[in-house]
CSV table of C-alpha atoms in Angstrom, one decimal:
chain,number,residue,atom,x,y,z
A,3,MET,CA,242.4,126.5,189.3
A,4,LEU,CA,242.8,127.1,193.0
A,5,LYS,CA,244.4,124.3,195.0
A,6,LEU,CA,243.3,122.8,198.3
A,7,SER,CA,245.1,120.2,200.3
A,8,THR,CA,243.8,116.7,200.1
A,9,MET,CA,242.6,117.0,203.7
A,10,GLN,CA,240.8,120.2,203.0
A,11,THR,CA,239.1,118.7,200.0
A,12,ASP,CA,238.2,115.5,201.8
A,13,VAL,CA,236.7,117.4,204.8
A,14,LEU,CA,234.5,119.7,202.6
A,15,CYS,CA,233.4,116.7,200.4
A,16,GLU,CA,232.4,114.7,203.5
A,17,MET,CA,230.7,117.7,205.0
A,18,PHE,CA,228.6,118.3,201.9
A,19,ASN,CA,227.9,114.5,201.6
A,20,ILE,CA,226.3,114.7,205.1
A,21,GLY,CA,224.2,117.7,204.1
A,22,ILE,CA,223.3,116.2,200.8
A,23,GLY,CA,222.3,112.9,202.6
A,24,ARG,CA,219.8,114.9,204.7
A,25,ALA,CA,218.5,116.6,201.5
A,26,ALA,CA,218.0,113.1,199.9
A,27,ALA,CA,215.9,112.0,202.9
A,28,ALA,CA,213.7,115.1,202.6
A,29,MET,CA,213.4,114.7,198.8
A,30,SER,CA,212.5,111.0,199.2
A,31,GLU,CA,209.5,112.2,201.4
A,32,MET,CA,208.5,114.8,198.8
A,33,LEU,CA,208.6,112.3,195.9
A,34,GLN,CA,207.4,109.3,197.9
A,35,ASP,CA,210.2,107.4,196.4
A,36,GLU,CA,213.9,106.7,197.2
A,37,VAL,CA,216.3,109.5,196.2
A,38,LEU,CA,220.0,108.9,196.4
A,39,LEU,CA,222.3,112.0,196.3
A,40,SER,CA,226.1,111.9,196.2
A,41,VAL,CA,228.9,114.4,195.9
A,42,PRO,CA,231.5,112.8,193.6
A,43,GLU,CA,233.6,116.0,193.0
A,44,LEU,CA,234.4,119.3,194.6
A,45,HIS,CA,236.6,122.0,193.0
A,46,PHE,CA,237.6,125.6,193.7
A,47,VAL,CA,237.6,127.4,190.3
A,48,THR,CA,237.3,130.9,188.8
A,49,VAL,CA,234.0,132.3,187.5
A,50,SER,CA,235.3,131.9,183.9
A,51,GLU,CA,236.3,128.3,184.5
A,52,VAL,CA,232.9,127.3,185.9
A,53,THR,CA,231.1,129.2,183.1
A,54,ASP,CA,233.0,127.2,180.5
A,55,HIS,CA,232.5,123.9,182.4
A,56,LEU,CA,228.7,124.3,182.8
A,57,GLY,CA,228.4,125.8,179.3
A,58,LYS,CA,229.6,122.4,177.9
A,59,LYS,CA,226.7,120.7,179.8
A,60,SER,CA,223.9,122.7,178.3
A,61,ALA,CA,223.2,125.9,176.5
A,62,SER,CA,220.5,126.8,179.0
A,63,MET,CA,220.3,126.3,182.7
A,64,TYR,CA,217.9,126.7,185.6
A,65,CYS,CA,219.3,128.2,188.7
A,66,ILE,CA,218.0,128.5,192.3
A,67,ARG,CA,220.0,131.3,194.0
A,68,GLN,CA,220.2,131.6,197.8
A,69,PRO,CA,222.2,134.6,199.2
A,70,PHE,CA,223.7,134.0,202.6
A,71,SER,CA,225.8,135.8,205.1
A,72,GLY,CA,227.6,134.9,208.3
A,73,MET,CA,231.2,134.0,209.1
A,74,PHE,CA,231.6,134.4,205.3
A,75,SER,CA,229.1,135.5,202.7
A,76,GLY,CA,228.1,134.8,199.1
A,77,ASN,CA,225.5,133.2,197.0
A,78,ALA,CA,224.7,129.5,197.0
A,79,LEU,CA,223.3,128.3,193.7
A,80,LEU,CA,221.7,125.0,192.6
A,81,ILE,CA,222.1,124.7,188.9
A,82,PHE,CA,220.5,122.1,186.5
A,83,PRO,CA,220.9,121.8,182.8
A,84,GLU,CA,217.4,122.8,181.4
A,85,ASP,CA,216.4,119.3,180.2
A,86,LYS,CA,217.4,117.7,183.5
A,87,SER,CA,215.5,120.3,185.5
A,88,LEU,CA,212.3,119.5,183.5
A,89,GLU,CA,212.7,115.8,184.2
A,90,MET,CA,212.9,116.5,187.9
A,91,VAL,CA,209.9,118.9,187.7
A,92,LYS,CA,207.8,116.1,186.1
A,93,MET,CA,208.7,113.8,188.9
A,94,LEU,CA,207.8,116.4,191.5
A,95,ILE,CA,204.5,117.6,190.1
A,96,GLY,CA,203.2,114.7,188.0
A,97,ASP,CA,200.4,115.6,185.6
A,98,VAL,CA,199.7,119.3,185.5
A,99,PRO,CA,196.0,120.3,185.8
A,100,PRO,CA,194.6,121.9,182.6
A,101,GLY,CA,194.9,125.7,182.5
A,102,THR,CA,197.8,125.7,184.9
A,103,GLU,CA,200.6,128.2,184.1
A,104,LEU,CA,203.3,125.6,183.5
A,105,LEU,CA,206.3,127.9,183.8
A,106,GLN,CA,205.3,129.1,187.3
A,107,VAL,CA,204.6,125.6,188.4
A,108,GLN,CA,208.0,124.5,187.2
A,109,ARG,CA,209.7,127.4,189.0
A,110,ASP,CA,207.8,126.6,192.2
A,111,ALA,CA,208.9,123.0,192.0
A,112,LEU,CA,212.5,123.9,191.4
A,113,MET,CA,212.4,126.4,194.2
A,114,GLU,CA,211.3,123.6,196.5
A,115,VAL,CA,214.2,121.4,195.5
A,116,GLY,CA,216.6,124.3,195.8
A,117,ASN,CA,215.4,125.1,199.3
A,118,VAL,CA,215.9,121.5,200.4
A,119,VAL,CA,219.4,121.1,198.9
A,120,LEU,CA,220.9,124.5,199.5
A,121,ASN,CA,219.6,124.7,203.1
A,122,ALA,CA,221.1,121.3,203.8
A,123,CYS,CA,224.5,122.5,202.4
A,124,LEU,CA,224.4,125.7,204.4
A,125,ALA,CA,223.4,123.8,207.6
A,126,SER,CA,226.4,121.6,207.2
A,127,LEU,CA,228.6,124.6,206.8
A,128,ALA,CA,227.1,126.2,209.8
A,129,GLU,CA,227.8,123.1,211.9
A,130,MET,CA,231.4,122.9,210.7
A,131,THR,CA,232.1,126.6,211.5
A,132,ASN,CA,229.9,126.5,214.6
A,133,THR,CA,228.2,129.7,213.4
A,134,PRO,CA,224.7,130.3,211.9
A,135,PHE,CA,224.1,131.8,208.5
A,136,GLU,CA,221.4,134.3,207.6
A,137,CYS,CA,219.7,133.6,204.3
A,138,SER,CA,217.8,136.1,202.1
A,139,MET,CA,214.9,135.2,199.9
A,140,PRO,CA,215.8,132.6,197.2
A,141,SER,CA,215.1,133.2,193.6
A,142,VAL,CA,214.9,131.2,190.4
A,143,ASP,CA,216.6,132.2,187.1
A,144,SER,CA,217.2,130.6,183.8
A,145,GLY,CA,219.4,131.3,180.8
A,146,ASP,CA,223.0,130.6,179.8
A,147,THR,CA,225.7,130.1,182.3
A,148,ARG,CA,226.9,133.7,182.2
A,149,LYS,CA,223.4,134.9,183.0
A,150,VAL,CA,222.7,132.6,185.9
A,151,LEU,CA,226.2,133.1,187.5
A,152,GLY,CA,226.2,136.8,187.0
A,153,THR,CA,228.7,138.9,185.0
A,154,ARG,CA,229.6,141.2,187.9
A,155,VAL,CA,231.5,138.6,189.9
A,156,GLN,CA,234.4,137.8,187.5
A,157,ASN,CA,236.9,138.3,190.3
A,158,HIS,CA,235.0,136.0,192.8
A,159,VAL,CA,236.0,132.5,193.8
A,160,VAL,CA,233.6,129.6,193.0
A,161,MET,CA,233.3,126.4,194.9
A,162,LEU,CA,231.8,123.9,192.4
A,163,ILE,CA,230.1,120.8,193.9
A,164,HIS,CA,229.0,118.2,191.4
A,165,ILE,CA,225.9,116.4,192.7
A,166,ARG,CA,224.4,113.2,191.3
A,167,PHE,CA,220.7,112.7,191.8
A,168,GLU,CA,219.5,109.1,191.4
A,169,LEU,CA,215.8,108.8,191.5
A,170,LYS,CA,213.1,106.7,189.8
A,171,ASN,CA,215.6,104.9,187.6
A,172,GLN,CA,217.0,108.2,186.4
A,173,ASP,CA,220.4,109.7,186.9
A,174,ILE,CA,220.1,113.5,187.0
A,175,GLU,CA,223.1,115.8,187.1
A,176,GLY,CA,223.2,119.0,189.1
A,177,PHE,CA,225.7,121.4,190.5
A,178,VAL,CA,225.8,123.4,193.8
A,179,VAL,CA,227.9,126.5,193.3
A,180,PHE,CA,229.1,128.8,196.1
A,181,VAL,CA,230.2,132.2,194.7
A,182,MET,CA,232.3,134.2,197.2
A,183,ASN,CA,234.7,137.1,197.2
A,184,SER,CA,238.3,136.3,198.0
A,185,THR,CA,238.0,137.4,201.7
A,186,SER,CA,235.1,134.9,202.2
A,187,TYR,CA,237.0,132.2,200.4
A,188,GLU,CA,240.0,132.7,202.8
A,189,ASP,CA,237.6,132.7,205.8
A,190,LEU,CA,236.1,129.4,204.6
A,191,LEU,CA,239.5,127.8,204.3
A,192,LYS,CA,240.5,129.1,207.8
A,193,ALA,CA,237.3,127.5,209.2
A,194,VAL,CA,238.1,124.2,207.4
A,195,ASP,CA,241.6,124.3,208.9
A,196,ARG,CA,240.2,124.9,212.4
A,197,PHE,CA,237.8,122.0,211.9
A,198,ILE,CA,240.7,119.8,210.9
A,199,ALA,CA,242.8,120.9,213.9
A,200,LYS,CA,240.0,119.7,216.2
A,201,LEU,CA,240.0,116.3,214.5
A,202,GLY,CA,243.7,116.0,215.4
């Protein structure tokens, strides 16, 4: 487990809470119902640790992946346990017309949620670092945690952000995961420290 100072953790949590708050407003419009999102926990962990942690939540996950580059680079992922993702899809699309290819509709709906949440998180990072990020095309994947995280990034650092979605009397758990190499991780912490210095 990688350690951050209390101040570094608090700044990142607050920053993502601001971004997630914007995402909640956008999702409320999409669903025509109030959506409350919160960030109760944030941790820096290894790929194996996050694989084990998420694996205990569900054997199968849905993952929206958004590659990004800028002051630091990596992949931003929004991950839902499969059963929770299907609950959210039902809320988004309602009754599916007969003859519709359900899997594609599910993926499109999850992609929409992923775009809203991940873009809000990246926008908050861009504001904190005062630099823009370029984003590649997002994609949707499903499978166990090893598949959705990728097996080629075992030496990378993971920022794991636990998100709680409260909507339509349901409490849906999701995770935003930033996967970065060690250089990008160090650049992120330097950016956080510069932000903290300005606060002082």
